[in-house]
Coordinates of N, CA and C in Angstrom, one line a residue:
X30 N 0.9 -1.0 0.1 CA 0.1 0.0 -0.1 C 0.8 1.2 0.0
X31 N 0.5 2.3 -0.9 CA 1.4 3.5 -1.0 C 1.2 4.2 0.5
X32 N 2.3 4.7 0.8 CA 2.5 5.5 2.0 C 1.5 6.7 2.0
X33 N 1.1 7.3 1.1 CA 0.6 8.3 1.1 C -1.2 8.1 1.2
X34 N -1.3 6.8 0.6 CA -2.9 6.4 0.7 C -2.9 5.9 2.2
X35 N -2.0 5.1 2.7 CA -2.2 4.8 4.2 C -2.2 6.2 5.0
X36 N -1.5 7.0 4.8 CA -1.5 8.3 5.6 C -2.8 8.7 5.6
X37 N -3.4 8.7 4.2 CA -4.9 9.4 4.2 C -5.8 8.5 4.9
X38 N -5.8 7.4 4.9 CA -6.7 6.4 5.5 C -6.7 6.3 7.1
X39 N -5.3 6.6 7.4 CA -5.1 6.8 9.1 C -5.8 7.9 9.5
X40 N -5.6 9.2 8.5 CA -6.3 10.4 9.1 C -7.6 10.4 9.0
X41 N -8.1 9.9 8.0 CA -9.8 9.8 7.9 C -10.4 9.0 9.0
X42 N -9.5 7.8 9.5 CA -10.1 7.1 10.8 C -10.1 7.7 11.8
X43 N -9.0 8.4 12.0 CA -8.9 9.3 13.4 C -9.9 10.3 13.5
X44 N -10.1 11.0 12.3 CA -11.1 12.1 12.4 C -12.9 11.4 12.5
X45 N -12.7 10.4 12.5 CA -14.2 9.5 12.7 C -15.0 10.0 11.4
X46 N -14.3 10.1 10.3 CA -15.0 10.4 9.0 C -15.6 9.1 8.5
X47 N -14.8 8.0 9.0 CA -15.1 6.6 8.3 C -15.8 5.7 9.5
X48 N -17.0 5.4 9.1 CA -17.8 4.4 10.1 C -17.7 3.0 9.7
X49 N -17.4 2.8 8.2 CA -17.3 1.4 7.8 C -16.7 1.7 6.6
X50 N -16.0 0.4 6.4 CA -15.1 0.1 5.3 C -15.5 -1.2 4.7
X51 N -15.7 -1.3 3.4 CA -15.7 -2.4 2.4 C -14.4 -2.6 1.9
X52 N -14.0 -3.7 2.0 CA -12.6 -4.2 1.7 C -12.5 -5.2 0.6
X53 N -12.1 -4.8 -0.6 CA -12.0 -5.7 -1.7 C -10.7 -5.8 -2.1
X54 N -10.1 -7.0 -1.5 CA -8.6 -7.4 -1.6 C -8.2 -8.1 -2.9
X55 N -7.0 -7.8 -3.5 CA -6.6 -8.2 -4.6 C -5.2 -7.9 -4.9
X56 N -4.3 -8.6 -4.2 CA -2.8 -8.7 -4.0 C -2.3 -9.9 -3.7
X57 N -0.9 -9.9 -3.5 CA -0.2 -11.1 -3.0 C -0.6 -11.1 -1.6
X58 N -0.6 -12.5 -1.0 CA -1.2 -12.8 0.4 C -0.5 -11.9 1.4
X59 N 0.9 -11.9 1.4 CA 1.4 -10.9 2.5 C 0.9 -9.8 2.4
X60 N 0.7 -8.9 1.6 CA 0.3 -7.7 1.4 C -1.1 -7.4 1.9
X61 N -1.9 -8.8 1.6 CA -3.4 -8.7 2.1 C -3.3 -8.7 3.8
X62 N -2.5 -9.4 4.2 CA -2.5 -9.4 5.6 C -1.9 -8.3 6.1
X63 N -1.0 -7.8 5.6 CA -0.7 -6.3 6.2 C -1.8 -5.2 6.1
X64 N -2.3 -5.3 5.1 CA -3.6 -4.3 4.8 C -4.6 -4.7 5.9
X65 N -5.0 -5.8 6.3 CA -5.9 -6.2 7.1 C -5.3 -5.8 8.5
X66 N -4.2 -5.8 8.6 CA -3.4 -5.3 10.1 C -3.8 -3.8 10.2
X67 N -3.8 -3.0 9.0 CA -4.2 -1.5 9.1 C -5.7 -1.3 9.4
X68 N -6.3 -2.4 9.3 CA -8.0 -2.1 9.6 C -8.2 -2.7 10.9
X69 N -8.2 -1.8 11.8 CA -8.3 -2.5 13.3 C -9.8 -2.5 13.6
X70 N -10.1 -2.9 14.5 CA -11.7 -3.3 15.1 C -12.2 -2.1 15.8
X71 N -12.0 -0.9 15.6 CA -12.5 0.1 16.0 C -13.9 0.6 15.2
X72 N -13.6 0.2 14.1 CA -14.9 0.4 13.0 C -15.2 -0.7 12.4
X73 N -16.5 -0.8 11.8 CA -17.0 -2.0 10.8 C -16.2 -2.1 9.8
X74 N -15.9 -3.3 9.3 CA -15.6 -3.5 8.0 C -15.9 -4.7 7.6
X75 N -16.5 -4.8 6.2 CA -17.0 -5.9 5.5 C -15.9 -6.2 4.5
X76 N -15.5 -7.6 4.7 CA -14.4 -8.0 3.5 C -14.9 -8.8 2.5
X77 N -14.7 -8.6 1.3 CA -15.2 -9.1 0.1 C -14.0 -10.0 -0.7
X78 N -14.5 -11.0 -1.4 CA -13.5 -11.7 -2.3 C -14.3 -12.1 -3.6
X79 N -13.4 -12.3 -4.5 CA -14.0 -12.7 -6.0 C -14.2 -14.2 -5.7
X80 N -15.3 -14.6 -6.0 CA -15.4 -16.1 -6.0 C -15.3 -16.8 -7.4
X81 N -14.4 -17.7 -7.5 CA -14.0 -18.2 -8.6 C -15.2 -18.9 -9.4
X82 N -16.0 -19.6 -8.6 CA -17.0 -20.3 -9.3 C -18.2 -19.3 -9.8
X83 N -18.1 -18.3 -9.3 CA -19.5 -17.2 -9.8 C -18.7 -16.2 -10.5
X84 N -17.5 -16.0 -10.4 CA -16.9 -14.8 -10.6 C -17.4 -13.4 -10.3
X85 N -18.0 -13.5 -9.2 CA -18.7 -12.5 -8.6 C -18.1 -11.9 -7.3
X86 N -18.2 -10.7 -6.8 CA -17.4 -10.3 -5.5 C -18.5 -10.3 -4.3
X87 N -19.9 -10.2 -4.7 CA -20.7 -10.2 -3.6 C -21.0 -11.7 -2.9
X88 N -21.3 -11.6 -1.7 CA -21.5 -12.9 -1.0 C -22.9 -13.2 -1.3
X89 N -23.0 -14.5 -1.1 CA -24.6 -14.8 -1.7 C -25.6 -14.5 -0.6
X90 N -26.8 -14.1 -1.1 CA -27.8 -13.8 -0.2 C -28.4 -15.0 0.6
X91 N -28.5 -16.1 0.2 CA -29.2 -17.2 0.8 C -27.9 -18.4 0.8
X92 N -26.9 -18.4 1.6 CA -25.7 -19.2 1.6 C -26.1 -20.5 2.2
X93 N -25.3 -21.4 1.8 CA -25.5 -22.8 2.6 C -25.0 -22.6 4.0
X94 N -25.3 -23.6 4.7 CA -24.7 -23.7 6.1 C -23.3 -23.3 5.9
X95 N -22.6 -22.6 7.0 CA -21.3 -22.1 6.9 C -20.4 -23.3 7.4
X96 N -19.2 -23.2 6.8 CA -18.2 -24.3 7.0 C -17.4 -23.9 8.5
X97 N -17.2 -24.9 9.4 CA -16.2 -24.5 10.5 C -14.8 -25.0 10.2
X98 N -14.0 -24.7 11.2 CA -12.6 -24.9 11.2 C -12.0 -25.6 12.3
X99 N -11.1 -26.4 12.0 CA -10.4 -27.0 13.2 C -8.7 -26.6 13.2
X100 N -8.5 -26.7 14.5 CA -7.0 -26.3 14.6 C -6.5 -27.5 15.2
X101 N -5.2 -27.8 14.5 CA -4.4 -29.0 15.1 C -3.5 -28.5 15.9
X102 N -3.2 -28.4 17.1 CA -2.2 -28.0 17.9 C -0.7 -28.8 17.8
X103 N 0.3 -28.1 17.9 CA 1.5 -29.1 17.9 C 1.4 -30.2 18.7
X104 N 2.4 -31.2 18.3 CA 2.2 -32.4 19.1 C 3.0 -32.5 20.5
X105 N 3.9 -31.8 20.4 CA 4.7 -31.6 21.5 C 5.2 -30.0 21.5
X106 N 5.0 -29.3 22.4 CA 5.3 -27.8 22.4 C 6.5 -27.7 23.4
X107 N 7.9 -27.4 23.3 CA 8.8 -27.3 24.2 C 8.6 -26.2 25.2
X108 N 8.5 -26.3 26.5 CA 8.5 -25.1 27.3 C 9.4 -24.0 26.9
X109 N 8.9 -22.8 26.6 CA 9.8 -21.8 26.5 C 10.1 -21.4 25.0
X110 N 9.5 -22.2 24.1 CA 9.7 -21.9 22.8 C 9.1 -20.7 22.4
X111 N 10.4 -19.8 21.6 CA 10.1 -18.5 21.3 C 9.6 -18.3 19.7
X112 N 9.5 -19.4 18.9 CA 9.1 -19.5 17.6 C 8.0 -20.5 17.4
X113 N 7.0 -20.3 16.6 CA 6.0 -21.6 16.1 C 5.9 -20.9 14.6
X114 N 5.0 -22.3 14.1 CA 4.4 -21.9 12.6 C 3.0 -22.1 12.7
X115 N 2.5 -21.3 12.0 CA 0.8 -21.4 11.7 C 0.9 -21.8 10.3
X116 N 0.1 -22.7 9.9 CA 0.0 -23.0 8.5 C -1.6 -23.0 8.5
X117 N -1.9 -22.4 7.3 CA -3.5 -22.2 7.1 C -3.8 -23.0 5.7
X118 N -4.6 -24.1 5.9 CA -4.8 -24.9 4.8 C -6.3 -24.8 4.6
X119 N -6.6 -23.4 3.7 CA -8.1 -23.5 3.7 C -8.3 -23.4 2.1
X120 N -7.4 -22.8 1.0 CA -8.0 -22.9 -0.3 C -6.8 -23.9 -1.1
X121 N -6.0 -24.5 -0.3 CA -5.3 -25.3 -0.7 C -4.4 -26.0 0.5
X122 N -3.6 -27.0 0.2 CA -2.7 -27.3 1.4 C -1.4 -27.4 1.3
X123 N -0.7 -27.0 2.3 CA 0.8 -27.0 2.5 C 1.2 -28.1 3.7
X124 N 2.0 -29.0 2.7 CA 2.5 -30.3 3.6 C 3.7 -29.8 4.4
X125 N 3.8 -30.8 5.5 CA 5.1 -30.5 6.2 C 6.3 -30.4 5.4
X126 N 6.5 -31.2 4.4 CA 7.7 -31.4 3.9 C 8.0 -30.2 2.9
X127 N 7.1 -29.3 2.7 CA 7.1 -28.2 1.8 C 7.8 -27.1 2.8
X128 N 7.6 -27.1 4.1 CA 8.2 -26.0 5.0 C 9.6 -25.7 4.8
X129 N 10.0 -24.5 5.1 CA 11.7 -24.3 4.9 C 12.3 -25.1 6.1
X130 N 13.4 -25.7 5.8 CA 14.2 -26.4 6.6 C 14.0 -25.8 8.1
X131 N 14.4 -24.5 8.3 CA 14.6 -23.7 9.4 C 13.1 -23.9 10.4
X132 N 12.1 -24.3 9.9 CA 10.6 -24.2 10.2 C 10.1 -25.7 10.7
X133 N 11.0 -26.6 10.0 CA 10.4 -27.8 10.3 C 10.3 -28.5 11.7
X134 N 11.3 -28.0 12.7 CA 11.3 -28.5 14.0 C 10.6 -27.9 14.8
X135 N 9.9 -26.7 14.5 CA 9.3 -25.7 15.3 C 7.8 -26.3 15.6
X136 N 7.4 -25.9 16.8 CA 5.8 -26.2 17.1 C 4.9 -25.7 15.8
X137 N 4.0 -26.5 15.7 CA 3.3 -26.0 14.3 C 1.7 -26.2 14.4
X138 N 1.0 -25.3 14.5 CA -0.7 -25.1 14.3 C -1.1 -25.2 13.0
X139 N -2.1 -25.9 12.7 CA -2.6 -26.1 11.4 C -3.9 -25.9 11.5
X140 N -4.5 -24.9 10.5 CA -6.1 -24.7 10.6 C -6.5 -25.2 9.3
X141 N -7.4 -25.9 9.3 CA -8.3 -26.6 8.2 C -9.8 -26.6 8.3
X142 N -10.5 -26.4 7.1 CA -11.9 -26.6 7.0 C -12.3 -28.0 7.4
X143 N -13.4 -27.8 8.7 CA -13.6 -29.2 9.2 C -14.6 -30.0 8.1
X144 N -14.3 -31.3 8.1 CA -15.2 -32.2 7.1 C -15.0 -31.9 5.9
X145 N -14.0 -30.8 5.1 CA -14.0 -30.5 3.7 C -12.6 -30.6 3.2
X146 N -12.4 -30.8 2.1 CA -11.1 -30.7 1.4 C -10.8 -29.3 1.1
X147 N -9.8 -28.4 1.5 CA -9.5 -27.5 1.3 C -9.4 -27.2 -0.3
X148 N -10.3 -25.9 -0.6 CA -10.5 -25.5 -2.0 C -10.4 -24.0 -2.2
X149 N -10.6 -23.6 -3.3 CA -10.5 -22.1 -3.6 C -11.9 -21.6 -3.1
X150 N -13.0 -22.2 -3.2 CA -14.3 -21.7 -2.7 C -14.7 -22.2 -1.4
X151 N -14.1 -22.6 -0.4 CA -14.3 -23.0 0.7 C -14.9 -22.0 1.6
X152 N -14.2 -20.6 1.5 CA -15.0 -19.6 2.2 C -15.9 -18.9 1.1
X153 N -17.0 -19.2 1.1 CA -18.1 -19.0 0.3 C -19.1 -18.2 0.6
X154 N -19.1 -17.5 2.2 CA -20.1 -16.9 2.7 C -19.4 -15.8 3.9
X155 N -20.4 -15.0 4.3 CA -19.8 -14.0 5.4 C -19.8 -15.0 6.4
X156 N -20.7 -16.0 6.8 CA -20.5 -17.0 7.8 C -19.6 -17.7 8.0
X157 N -19.0 -18.4 6.7 CA -17.8 -19.0 6.8 C -16.7 -18.4 6.9
X158 N -16.5 -17.1 6.7 CA -15.4 -15.9 6.8 C -15.4 -16.0 8.5
X159 N -16.5 -15.6 9.3 CA -16.7 -15.5 10.3 C -16.1 -16.8 11.1
X160 N -16.7 -17.9 10.7 CA -16.1 -19.1 11.4 C -14.3 -19.1 11.2
X161 N -13.9 -19.0 10.2 CA -12.4 -18.8 10.1 C -11.8 -17.7 11.0
X162 N -12.5 -16.6 11.1 CA -11.9 -15.6 12.0 C -12.1 -16.2 13.1
X163 N -13.0 -16.7 13.7 CA -13.4 -17.1 15.1 C -12.3 -18.2 15.4
X164 N -11.8 -19.2 14.6 CA -10.9 -20.2 14.6 C -9.5 -19.3 14.8
X165 N -9.2 -18.2 14.2 CA -7.9 -17.3 14.3 C -7.9 -16.9 15.7
X166 N -8.8 -16.2 15.9 CA -8.8 -15.7 17.3 C -8.8 -16.8 18.5
X167 N -9.5 -17.7 18.4 CA -9.2 -18.8 19.5 C -7.9 -19.3 19.4
X168 N -7.3 -19.4 18.3 CA -5.8 -20.0 18.2 C -4.9 -19.0 18.9
X169 N -4.8 -17.7 18.4 CA -4.1 -16.7 19.0 C -4.4 -16.4 20.5
X170 N -5.7 -16.7 20.9 CA -6.1 -16.2 22.4 C -5.1 -17.6 23.1
X171 N -5.4 -18.6 22.7 CA -4.9 -19.7 23.4 C -3.1 -19.4 23.7
X172 N -2.7 -19.2 22.4 CA -1.2 -18.8 22.4 C -0.6 -17.7 23.4
X173 N -1.5 -16.8 23.3 CA -1.2 -15.7 24.3 C -1.5 -16.0 25.9
X174 N -2.4 -16.9 26.1 CA -2.6 -17.4 27.2 C -1.8 -18.3 27.8
X175 N -1.3 -19.3 27.0 CA -0.4 -20.5 27.3 C 0.9 -20.3 27.1
X176 N 1.4 -19.3 26.0 CA 2.7 -19.5 25.6 C 3.1 -17.9 25.4
X177 N 3.1 -17.1 26.4 CA 3.5 -15.4 26.4 C 4.7 -15.5 26.0
X178 N 5.6 -16.3 26.3 CA 7.2 -16.2 25.8 C 7.5 -16.3 24.2
X179 N 6.3 -16.6 23.5 CA 6.6 -16.8 22.0 C 6.8 -15.4 21.2
X180 N 8.0 -15.3 20.6 CA 8.2 -14.1 20.0 C 7.6 -13.9 18.5
X181 N 7.8 -15.0 17.9 CA 7.9 -15.1 16.5 C 6.4 -16.0 16.0
X182 N 5.8 -15.9 15.2 CA 4.9 -16.7 14.6 C 5.0 -16.9 13.2
X183 N 5.6 -17.9 12.4 CA 5.9 -17.9 11.1 C 4.6 -18.4 10.3
X184 N 4.1 -17.7 9.6 CA 2.7 -17.8 9.0 C 2.7 -18.2 7.4
X185 N 2.3 -19.6 7.0 CA 2.3 -20.1 5.7 C 0.8 -20.3 5.4
X186 N 0.3 -19.9 4.3 CA -0.9 -19.6 4.1 C -1.4 -20.3 2.9
X187 N -2.1 -21.1 2.6 CA -2.9 -21.6 1.3 C -4.4 -21.0 1.4
X188 N -4.6 -19.5 1.3 CA -5.9 -19.0 1.6 C -6.5 -17.9 0.6
X189 N -7.7 -18.0 0.6 CA -8.3 -17.0 -0.3 C -7.9 -15.4 0.3
X190 N -8.3 -14.4 -0.5 CA -7.8 -13.1 0.0 C -8.6 -12.7 1.2
X191 N -9.8 -13.1 1.4 CA -10.6 -12.6 2.5 C -10.0 -13.1 3.8
X192 N -9.6 -14.3 3.7 CA -8.8 -15.0 4.8 C -7.4 -14.4 5.3
X193 N -6.9 -13.9 4.0 CA -5.6 -13.1 4.5 C -5.9 -11.9 5.3
X194 N -7.0 -11.1 4.6 CA -7.2 -10.0 5.4 C -7.7 -10.0 6.6
X195 N -8.5 -11.0 7.0 CA -8.9 -11.4 8.3 C -7.9 -11.7 9.3
X196 N -6.9 -12.4 8.6 CA -5.7 -12.8 9.6 C -5.0 -11.5 10.2
X197 N -4.9 -10.5 9.2 CA -4.3 -9.4 9.7 C -5.1 -8.7 10.7
X198 N -6.5 -8.5 10.3 CA -7.1 -7.9 11.2 C -7.2 -8.4 12.6
X199 N -7.3 -9.8 12.8 CA -7.3 -10.3 14.2 C -5.8 -10.3 14.8
X200 N -4.7 -10.0 14.3 CA -3.3 -10.0 14.8 C -3.4 -8.5 15.7
X201 N -3.3 -8.8 16.8 CA -2.9 -7.8 17.9 C -1.6 -7.7 18.3
X202 N -0.8 -6.4 17.8 CA 0.6 -6.3 17.9 C 1.0 -6.1 19.3
X203 N 0.0 -5.6 20.4 CA 0.1 -5.4 21.6 C 0.3 -6.9 22.5
X204 N -0.4 -7.9 21.9 CA -0.6 -8.8 22.6 C 0.0 -10.2 22.0
X205 N -0.1 -10.4 20.5 CA 0.5 -11.6 20.0 C 1.9 -11.3 19.6
X206 N 2.3 -12.5 19.2 CA 3.9 -12.4 18.8 C 3.7 -11.8 17.6
X207 N 4.8 -11.5 16.9 CA 4.9 -10.9 15.6 C 4.7 -11.8 14.5
X208 N 4.3 -11.7 13.5 CA 4.1 -12.5 12.5 C 5.1 -12.5 11.4
X209 N 5.6 -13.6 10.9 CA 6.5 -13.4 9.8 C 5.7 -14.0 8.7
X210 N 5.2 -13.4 7.9 CA 4.3 -13.6 6.8 C 5.3 -14.3 5.3
X211 N 5.0 -15.5 4.9 CA 5.6 -16.2 4.0 C 5.0 -16.1 2.6
X212 N 5.6 -16.3 1.6 CA 5.0 -16.4 0.2 C 5.7 -17.3 -0.4
X213 N 5.0 -17.8 -1.5 CA 5.4 -19.0 -2.4 C 5.7 -18.4 -3.7
X214 N 7.3 -18.3 -4.0 CA 7.8 -17.9 -5.1 C 8.7 -19.1 -5.5
X215 N 8.7 -19.4 -6.8 CA 9.6 -20.3 -7.4 C 9.4 -21.7 -6.7
X216 N 8.5 -22.1 -6.2 CA 8.0 -23.3 -5.5 C 8.6 -23.5 -4.1
X217 N 9.2 -22.0 -3.5 CA 9.5 -22.2 -2.2 C 9.1 -21.0 -1.5
X218 N 8.9 -21.3 -0.1 CA 8.4 -20.5 0.9 C 9.6 -19.7 1.4
X219 N 9.5 -18.3 1.2 CA 10.4 -17.3 1.8 C 9.6 -16.2 2.8
X220 N 10.2 -15.4 3.7 CA 9.5 -14.4 4.5 C 9.4 -13.3 3.4
X221 N 8.2 -12.6 3.3 CA 7.9 -11.8 2.6 C 8.0 -10.4 3.4
X222 N 7.2 -10.4 4.6 CA 7.2 -9.2 5.3 C 7.0 -9.5 7.0
X223 N 7.1 -8.7 7.7 CA 6.9 -9.1 9.3 C 5.8 -8.1 9.9
X224 N 4.9 -8.7 10.6 CA 3.9 -7.8 11.1 C 4.0 -7.9 12.7
X225 N 4.5 -6.4 13.4 CA 4.5 -6.5 14.6 C 4.0 -5.3 15.3

């Protein structure tokens, strides 16, 4: 996001000129997470995404029942671990052997759609986006309550744009560990940016 645009957005929000934001994200995943981190929860935000099945941006008026999400915690979390990994398998699947070498031994949380195979249209309604957001909040709250010593959460995501923006919104830099957001380029995951 251009610094001038970011400054103007922050200025408008401080002046209470904005009471609701409709967010239509279209960028690389790390930038969408960053964008979401700039949209705090002091005002209403509706996040939209382009649905591949319909090529429309609007959410359906009569959606099917929402999909819930499960969080698989690490098998063994060493006391005092200062780094962890969050894998979001929403629109696709990231396998353990795809992780960069320095992340493979870190404690890992994985969020998946419950009872569904990850696919590009899993988040097909505001209800499902809300379920995903609640899963993120719950995971981050658990991390904050039980692992206050954690400094960095490495995030690798196969997720639609709405999920990326939601991730940025739920992260609280005052409470949660900084997030190192990875991007997949040339078949490898590398850190694109950090949010703290």
